[in-house]
Amino acid sequence: MNSYARIKALQMGKKKFFRILLIIECIALLMGIAGLFGKDAVYEYGADDMTINFGSYSEEHGGAHTENSGERDSMVDFRGIALPRGTYRVQVHYTVDTDMLTWCEVTDDTIGRKNLRTNGALFFSGLDHSDFEMWLLRDTSELAVHAWYAGEGSYTVHGLTICQTNAANRVILFLMLCLFTGVNMVCVYWQYDKKYGISVKKKAVIFCLGLTILAASTPLMVDYMRGGGDLFYHLMRVEGIRDAFLTGQFPVRISPEWQQGYGYASPIFYGETVLYPAGLLRMIGFTVTDAYRIFMFGITVATVLIAYFSFKKVFGDAYIGVFCSMLYSLSIYRFYKTYLSGSWGECFGVMILPILLYGFWRVFTQDVHEESYGRSWFPLTVGFSLLVQSHLLTGEMAGIFTIVLCLVLWKKVFRWQTFVVLAKTVIYSILLSAWFLVPFADYMLTGDFVIHHVSGRTIQARGLFPAHLFFTYFSNGTEVIFDDNGMANTAPVGVGIAPMVALLILVYLNFTGQLGKMEKRERVLGGIAGWFAAAAMLMSLSLFPWDRIQAMNGVTATLISSIQHPNRFLTIANVCLTAVAGLTAKYVMDSKKEVLKISYFCGMIFLLIISSVHLMDNTMFTSNVLRAYNGEGVSTGYIAGGEYLPHGADASRFMYHDPVCSEGIGTGNYTKLPLGADAHFENNSGQEGKAAFSLLYYKGYRAWDADSGELLNCYAGDNFEVTVDIPAGYTGDVRVRFVSPWYWRAGEVVTVLTAAAIALYYQWKKRGRNVLPDGQ
């Protein structure tokens, strides 16, 4: 009887205490659902509620007004606002003629910072109001909204609107679901142990995995994030997913609110599959910081469990699986990429790579005549598909080492059964990723983007010193280019001392001939993992001739430049070194010498602690504090290197504005939409004109007459703004929308059908295995 059948046999639904627990949970959930309704109060504040600090109020401007006063103070305050605790959208109505030089914020000195969570918003000349989210955790009667003036241009505040939302109740309902699920799992575990008895070994494994998760999540046990690196960019990606989901865009192709509403096609070039849960957390109503903490906790749990599962399968021992999971999840490199550099793509790569290690282990070591061998493509397909859809660069590096692996093991590659498995991996990975690969290939092949013009960026100067690989007490440094300052204030970029000691032990065992006592497949694993780790570490160094390789031709120039930082090869080194540590651990376990076992494991854990825990403590003591609550606290325009802009576009000019029309064309009833716009046009010029919208043109934008449906010419105009030709004598409403090409949709269909076919196939095979022949 398998575990699932045993759980069913517990008949938890018939146990009185469990039925009472479920009833209590259902009542609580119903109360939570009821709390979703009736949260729609609207609070309006006008001229009588303003405190004008300078300037004047006039009927002409319809609000508090100032112009070129040179003042640099809050112009208008709304004070003494009484609100019950809850979540709100705050809207400040204004007229300004500058962009991002005026702004608003919310304060309340009576309830403390932790009970008022919001970052305010900037003002734009192309908008008549700015709105932002606010989380109020206590009732108050002294809330204040301040409108700030930077001393330039004309500025008029018209009023304030505060709209209550049910985001807080959605958060509570979600947390209740999580809590009740956890409680129910504990009850099932308790009953399972009571009836069947869970072995001490399994309990020890569960405890150690939980301890590893706890230790790896320590930096998340604060109410803020650590600013720096690529964090803002990835938070903007999450905001883009949230915004796209709320407008009905799925899958996400262009983040609609990025770059002041112009949109940014980052999702087409940089897969976001793994980020979707973070976007959903923001949709539910969590602040940016809380969504980040919950999401990164989930990634940490997944990394720990995936590493445990993969290394346990490879070495056939749960204790070695736990040991490898600890080394891997608490590694210096993972900590740096996850919490310091904010390199989420590489963090996801670290999470996924153990799946590939396990997959290749199955393909090249399992008996090809076993029935399950035909399904050994599954881990590889899952791993490569996730890499393609989360971090292409890690996928490319894994692909390079995969090619080398196949060359090394070419005899096994050309076994018919193995060749079929590898072919299935390639085909199924492509089909499962078709929804992402089709748009990506479309833009890369038919468009001209900044990413096509980065081949001049060299990377060798960013390589590490050999000393980085043997460094023990890393601290929270910031330097990643070491030509001038050497290792002074170096970022904690390395693999850590414990994995390096494991590699040295493997070299010693091989040198003394003791490795020969192990099975051949384990010796081969040690040799390949060791050499791959050494090669990856060498490629991370400034000694490696990256500049010479880059200068060979245009292809190598583009590929090498896209790497940006050679230390990224430590992603490969990290998983290979962990495999080496697992192999040396297996050697020690097989030796049956208790002193050797105790010395090895205690020594490795000690090295891991003094290295990783030291870095963790130092980081939490010295790192910057970032508290971002609403999306405006992250930014609306940050695009890192701007690789996904059309080549030649000037992002600094992207600001909200009404349609800019040719002479003789009138416009009205303009409505800006996410990835679209509606406007009425009258062309009385006697000739064809054009109208430019505050949208960044990407392939897929279309324009048509709202009544007849007749398509209008839509193209990239000045600074790549979406521009529409307005025919002579035209009078009517024009609609502009981003529409995915039909072949993108076909790619999505291929992905869905492939996933469904694989699921049905496995269900069918599982059902077949559960049916025993007659007489058995």
Short mmCIF file of C-alpha atoms in Angstrom, two decimals, residues 60-379:
data_model
loop_
_atom_site.label_atom_id
_atom_site.label_comp_id
_atom_site.label_asym_id
_atom_site.label_seq_id
_atom_site.Cartn_x
_atom_site.Cartn_y
_atom_site.Cartn_z
CA GLU A 60 -10.13 80.13 -12.02
CA HIS A 61 -7.84 77.20 -11.36
CA GLY A 62 -10.36 75.28 -9.30
CA GLY A 63 -7.91 74.54 -6.52
CA ALA A 64 -4.76 75.50 -4.66
CA HIS A 65 -2.38 77.04 -7.17
CA THR A 66 1.22 78.16 -7.37
CA GLU A 67 3.50 79.10 -10.25
CA ASN A 68 7.30 79.42 -10.32
CA SER A 69 7.44 80.43 -6.68
CA GLY A 70 10.78 78.81 -6.01
CA GLU A 71 9.31 77.20 -2.89
CA ARG A 72 10.39 73.69 -1.99
CA ASP A 73 7.82 72.61 0.56
CA SER A 74 4.46 70.90 0.66
CA MET A 75 2.05 73.19 -1.11
CA VAL A 76 -1.17 71.55 0.09
CA ASP A 77 -2.00 69.35 3.04
CA PHE A 78 -5.18 67.42 3.76
CA ARG A 79 -5.09 66.90 7.52
CA GLY A 80 -7.23 65.29 10.18
CA ILE A 81 -8.55 62.53 7.92
CA ALA A 82 -10.44 59.87 9.88
CA LEU A 83 -10.42 56.33 8.42
CA PRO A 84 -11.07 52.85 9.78
CA ARG A 85 -8.33 50.31 9.30
CA GLY A 86 -8.32 48.67 5.90
CA THR A 87 -6.90 49.05 2.42
CA TYR A 88 -7.47 52.05 0.18
CA ARG A 89 -6.69 53.66 -3.12
CA VAL A 90 -5.66 57.28 -2.68
CA GLN A 91 -6.28 59.66 -5.60
CA VAL A 92 -4.88 63.18 -5.70
CA HIS A 93 -6.45 65.34 -8.43
CA TYR A 94 -4.19 67.98 -9.91
CA THR A 95 -2.96 69.90 -12.92
CA VAL A 96 0.80 70.24 -13.46
CA ASP A 97 3.04 71.19 -16.37
CA THR A 98 6.10 69.22 -15.23
CA ASP A 99 6.84 65.52 -14.96
CA MET A 100 8.05 63.73 -11.83
CA LEU A 101 8.97 67.01 -10.06
CA THR A 102 5.88 67.08 -7.85
CA TRP A 103 4.58 64.28 -5.70
CA CYS A 104 2.41 63.29 -2.76
CA GLU A 105 2.78 61.19 0.35
CA VAL A 106 0.72 60.06 3.31
CA THR A 107 1.75 60.40 6.96
CA ASP A 108 0.28 59.80 10.38
CA ASP A 109 2.38 60.45 13.48
CA THR A 110 -0.21 58.93 15.82
CA ILE A 111 -0.16 55.30 14.65
CA GLY A 112 3.48 54.64 13.72
CA ARG A 113 5.14 53.67 10.46
CA LYS A 114 4.29 49.97 10.64
CA ASN A 115 0.58 50.69 10.74
CA LEU A 116 0.63 52.96 7.68
CA ARG A 117 2.12 51.34 4.60
CA THR A 118 2.33 53.33 1.41
CA ASN A 119 4.94 55.11 -0.69
CA GLY A 120 2.90 57.86 -2.32
CA ALA A 121 3.18 58.72 -6.02
CA LEU A 122 4.71 61.12 -8.53
CA PHE A 123 2.68 63.60 -10.64
CA PHE A 124 2.74 63.83 -14.44
CA SER A 125 1.64 66.59 -16.78
CA GLY A 126 -0.17 64.09 -18.98
CA LEU A 127 -2.46 62.92 -16.14
CA ASP A 128 -5.14 64.66 -14.14
CA HIS A 129 -4.71 62.49 -11.07
CA SER A 130 -2.33 59.96 -9.52
CA ASP A 131 -3.60 57.09 -7.45
CA PHE A 132 -1.78 54.58 -5.28
CA GLU A 133 -2.46 51.84 -2.75
CA MET A 134 -2.44 52.36 1.00
CA TRP A 135 -2.56 49.77 3.79
CA LEU A 136 -3.89 51.15 7.08
CA LEU A 137 -3.56 48.65 9.93
CA ARG A 138 -5.16 50.78 12.68
CA ASP A 139 -8.10 53.15 12.92
CA THR A 140 -7.00 56.76 12.78
CA SER A 141 -8.37 60.27 12.90
CA GLU A 142 -5.10 62.10 12.14
CA LEU A 143 -4.13 60.89 8.68
CA ALA A 144 -2.52 63.53 6.46
CA VAL A 145 -1.92 63.65 2.71
CA HIS A 146 0.78 66.06 1.54
CA ALA A 147 1.17 67.37 -1.99
CA TRP A 148 4.75 68.48 -2.51
CA TYR A 149 6.02 71.13 -4.92
CA ALA A 150 9.60 71.17 -6.26
CA GLY A 151 9.64 74.85 -7.13
CA GLU A 152 9.33 74.54 -10.91
CA GLY A 153 6.40 75.13 -13.23
CA SER A 154 2.72 75.60 -12.51
CA TYR A 155 0.97 73.34 -10.04
CA THR A 156 -2.69 73.12 -9.05
CA VAL A 157 -4.25 70.71 -6.57
CA HIS A 158 -7.98 70.19 -7.09
CA GLY A 159 -8.93 67.62 -4.47
CA LEU A 160 -8.48 64.25 -2.87
CA THR A 161 -10.42 60.98 -3.15
CA ILE A 162 -9.84 57.95 -0.92
CA CYS A 163 -11.56 54.72 -2.00
CA GLN A 164 -11.81 51.75 0.30
CA THR A 165 -10.97 48.33 -1.21
CA ASN A 166 -11.30 44.75 -0.01
CA ALA A 167 -7.61 43.90 -0.53
CA ALA A 168 -7.09 43.43 3.22
CA ASN A 169 -9.91 40.91 3.37
CA ARG A 170 -8.50 39.03 0.38
CA VAL A 171 -5.17 38.84 2.17
CA ILE A 172 -6.84 37.56 5.35
CA LEU A 173 -8.79 34.94 3.39
CA PHE A 174 -5.64 33.77 1.62
CA LEU A 175 -3.70 33.54 4.89
CA MET A 176 -6.56 31.57 6.47
CA LEU A 177 -6.47 29.11 3.58
CA CYS A 178 -2.71 28.68 4.03
CA LEU A 179 -3.05 28.29 7.81
CA PHE A 180 -5.87 25.77 7.62
CA THR A 181 -4.02 23.76 4.97
CA GLY A 182 -0.98 23.61 7.23
CA VAL A 183 -3.04 22.64 10.29
CA ASN A 184 -4.82 19.90 8.35
CA MET A 185 -1.53 18.52 7.07
CA VAL A 186 -0.19 18.38 10.63
CA CYS A 187 -3.33 16.50 11.73
CA VAL A 188 -2.97 14.00 8.91
CA TYR A 189 0.74 13.56 9.72
CA TRP A 190 -0.06 12.99 13.39
CA GLN A 191 -2.73 10.39 12.60
CA TYR A 192 -0.51 8.73 10.00
CA ASP A 193 2.32 8.41 12.52
CA LYS A 194 -0.07 7.16 15.15
CA LYS A 195 -1.46 4.39 12.96
CA TYR A 196 1.47 3.33 10.78
CA GLY A 197 4.49 4.72 12.59
CA ILE A 198 6.93 6.97 10.79
CA SER A 199 10.54 5.84 11.12
CA VAL A 200 13.10 7.83 13.07
CA LYS A 201 15.08 8.30 9.86
CA LYS A 202 12.15 9.91 8.05
CA LYS A 203 11.44 12.16 11.02
CA ALA A 204 15.09 13.17 11.15
CA VAL A 205 14.97 13.99 7.43
CA ILE A 206 11.82 16.09 7.85
CA PHE A 207 13.33 17.92 10.82
CA CYS A 208 16.62 18.65 9.03
CA LEU A 209 14.87 19.86 5.89
CA GLY A 210 12.71 22.15 8.01
CA LEU A 211 15.80 23.44 9.78
CA THR A 212 17.47 24.08 6.41
CA ILE A 213 14.45 26.01 5.17
CA LEU A 214 14.44 28.03 8.37
CA ALA A 215 18.12 28.89 8.09
CA ALA A 216 17.93 29.72 4.37
CA SER A 217 14.91 31.98 5.01
CA THR A 218 16.40 34.00 7.85
CA PRO A 219 16.90 37.13 5.68
CA LEU A 220 13.15 37.09 5.01
CA MET A 221 12.29 37.33 8.71
CA VAL A 222 12.24 41.14 8.64
CA ASP A 223 9.68 43.64 7.37
CA TYR A 224 11.83 44.99 4.56
CA MET A 225 13.91 44.02 1.54
CA ARG A 226 17.57 44.60 0.77
CA GLY A 227 17.87 47.12 -2.03
CA GLY A 228 20.52 46.79 -4.69
CA GLY A 229 21.52 44.96 -7.82
CA ASP A 230 18.68 43.89 -10.08
CA LEU A 231 16.02 43.83 -7.37
CA PHE A 232 14.09 46.85 -8.67
CA TYR A 233 14.00 45.40 -12.17
CA HIS A 234 12.53 42.10 -10.99
CA LEU A 235 10.03 43.84 -8.72
CA MET A 236 8.94 45.83 -11.77
CA ARG A 237 8.48 42.54 -13.61
CA VAL A 238 6.19 41.36 -10.81
CA GLU A 239 4.23 44.62 -10.99
CA GLY A 240 3.97 44.12 -14.74
CA ILE A 241 2.49 40.66 -14.25
CA ARG A 242 -0.02 42.02 -11.74
CA ASP A 243 -1.02 44.88 -14.05
CA ALA A 244 -1.32 42.56 -17.05
CA PHE A 245 -3.43 40.01 -15.16
CA LEU A 246 -5.78 42.75 -13.94
CA THR A 247 -6.36 43.85 -17.54
CA GLY A 248 -7.04 40.31 -18.75
CA GLN A 249 -3.71 39.74 -20.50
CA PHE A 250 -2.65 36.09 -20.29
CA PRO A 251 -0.03 35.01 -20.90
CA VAL A 252 1.77 38.26 -20.23
CA ARG A 253 3.48 39.66 -23.32
CA ILE A 254 4.03 43.34 -22.53
CA SER A 255 4.01 44.91 -19.08
CA PRO A 256 1.39 47.66 -19.61
CA GLU A 257 2.26 50.28 -16.95
CA TRP A 258 6.02 50.12 -17.30
CA GLN A 259 7.72 53.31 -18.54
CA GLN A 260 4.89 55.64 -17.56
CA GLY A 261 2.28 53.55 -19.35
CA TYR A 262 4.23 53.13 -22.60
CA GLY A 263 4.72 49.42 -21.91
CA TYR A 264 7.83 47.26 -22.03
CA ALA A 265 8.23 43.87 -23.74
CA SER A 266 10.46 42.33 -21.08
CA PRO A 267 8.17 39.25 -20.76
CA ILE A 268 8.73 38.34 -24.42
CA PHE A 269 12.51 38.28 -24.03
CA TYR A 270 12.81 37.22 -20.39
CA GLY A 271 10.52 34.35 -19.39
CA GLU A 272 8.32 35.00 -16.37
CA THR A 273 6.63 31.65 -15.73
CA VAL A 274 8.21 31.23 -12.29
CA LEU A 275 7.29 34.84 -11.41
CA TYR A 276 3.55 34.39 -11.96
CA PRO A 277 2.88 33.37 -8.31
CA ALA A 278 4.46 36.65 -7.16
CA GLY A 279 2.16 38.57 -9.50
CA LEU A 280 -0.82 36.68 -8.07
CA LEU A 281 0.23 37.63 -4.53
CA ARG A 282 0.17 41.28 -5.56
CA MET A 283 -3.26 40.75 -7.14
CA ILE A 284 -4.54 39.29 -3.89
CA GLY A 285 -3.56 42.49 -2.10
CA PHE A 286 -0.17 41.97 -0.45
CA THR A 287 2.25 44.86 -0.39
CA VAL A 288 5.29 44.67 -2.66
CA THR A 289 7.52 43.82 0.31
CA ASP A 290 5.22 41.11 1.69
CA ALA A 291 4.69 39.59 -1.76
CA TYR A 292 8.48 39.52 -2.16
CA ARG A 293 9.00 37.81 1.20
CA ILE A 294 6.31 35.19 0.64
CA PHE A 295 7.43 34.49 -2.91
CA MET A 296 11.11 34.17 -2.01
CA PHE A 297 10.18 31.90 0.89
CA GLY A 298 8.36 29.69 -1.61
CA ILE A 299 11.43 29.68 -3.89
CA THR A 300 13.60 28.76 -0.89
CA VAL A 301 11.31 25.87 0.08
CA ALA A 302 11.27 24.66 -3.53
CA THR A 303 15.08 24.86 -3.76
CA VAL A 304 15.56 22.87 -0.55
CA LEU A 305 13.05 20.16 -1.53
CA ILE A 306 14.14 19.89 -5.17
CA ALA A 307 17.78 19.57 -4.11
CA TYR A 308 16.85 16.94 -1.52
CA PHE A 309 14.77 14.92 -3.95
CA SER A 310 17.34 15.08 -6.75
CA PHE A 311 20.44 14.21 -4.72
CA LYS A 312 18.57 11.55 -2.77
CA LYS A 313 17.66 9.87 -6.06
CA VAL A 314 21.20 10.14 -7.37
CA PHE A 315 22.92 8.72 -4.29
CA GLY A 316 20.11 6.48 -3.08
CA ASP A 317 20.27 7.74 0.51
CA ALA A 318 17.97 10.21 2.26
CA TYR A 319 20.67 11.41 4.64
CA ILE A 320 22.99 12.26 1.75
CA GLY A 321 20.05 14.00 0.09
CA VAL A 322 19.59 16.17 3.19
CA PHE A 323 23.31 16.85 3.41
CA CYS A 324 23.50 17.95 -0.23
CA SER A 325 20.35 20.03 0.14
CA MET A 326 21.92 21.88 3.06
CA LEU A 327 25.16 22.56 1.18
CA TYR A 328 23.28 23.66 -1.91
CA SER A 329 20.54 25.78 -0.35
CA LEU A 330 22.85 27.53 2.12
CA SER A 331 25.67 28.06 -0.36
CA ILE A 332 27.46 31.38 -0.60
CA TYR A 333 26.59 31.70 -4.27
CA ARG A 334 22.87 31.16 -3.79
CA PHE A 335 22.76 33.58 -0.89
CA TYR A 336 24.52 36.26 -2.92
CA LYS A 337 22.33 35.88 -5.99
CA THR A 338 19.10 35.60 -3.99
CA TYR A 339 19.44 38.28 -1.35
CA LEU A 340 22.27 40.63 -2.34
CA SER A 341 22.47 41.04 -6.10
CA GLY A 342 18.73 40.47 -6.60
CA SER A 343 19.52 38.21 -9.58
CA TRP A 344 16.26 36.31 -9.53
CA GLY A 345 16.85 34.62 -12.88
CA GLU A 346 20.02 32.97 -11.59
CA CYS A 347 18.27 32.20 -8.31
CA PHE A 348 15.65 30.29 -10.31
CA GLY A 349 18.43 28.57 -12.21
CA VAL A 350 19.94 27.40 -8.92
CA MET A 351 16.54 25.99 -7.97
CA ILE A 352 16.13 24.09 -11.25
CA LEU A 353 19.60 22.68 -12.01
CA PRO A 354 19.44 19.72 -9.56
CA ILE A 355 16.52 18.40 -11.63
CA LEU A 356 18.81 18.28 -14.67
CA LEU A 357 21.53 16.55 -12.65
CA TYR A 358 19.07 13.86 -11.58
CA GLY A 359 17.67 13.59 -15.11
CA PHE A 360 21.07 12.97 -16.70
CA TRP A 361 21.94 10.53 -13.93
CA ARG A 362 18.86 8.51 -14.82
CA VAL A 363 19.47 8.67 -18.55
CA PHE A 364 23.10 7.56 -18.41
CA THR A 365 23.09 5.12 -15.47
CA GLN A 366 19.69 3.41 -15.45
CA ASP A 367 19.29 0.05 -17.16
CA VAL A 368 17.85 0.83 -20.60
CA HIS A 369 15.77 -2.36 -20.46
CA GLU A 370 13.82 -1.27 -17.39
CA GLU A 371 10.26 -0.20 -18.10
CA SER A 372 10.73 3.13 -16.32
CA TYR A 373 13.70 4.06 -18.52
CA GLY A 374 11.33 5.16 -21.26
CA ARG A 375 10.09 7.89 -18.91
CA SER A 376 13.52 9.17 -17.91
CA TRP A 377 13.08 12.13 -20.27
CA PHE A 378 10.57 13.66 -17.86
CA PRO A 379 12.98 15.27 -15.31
#
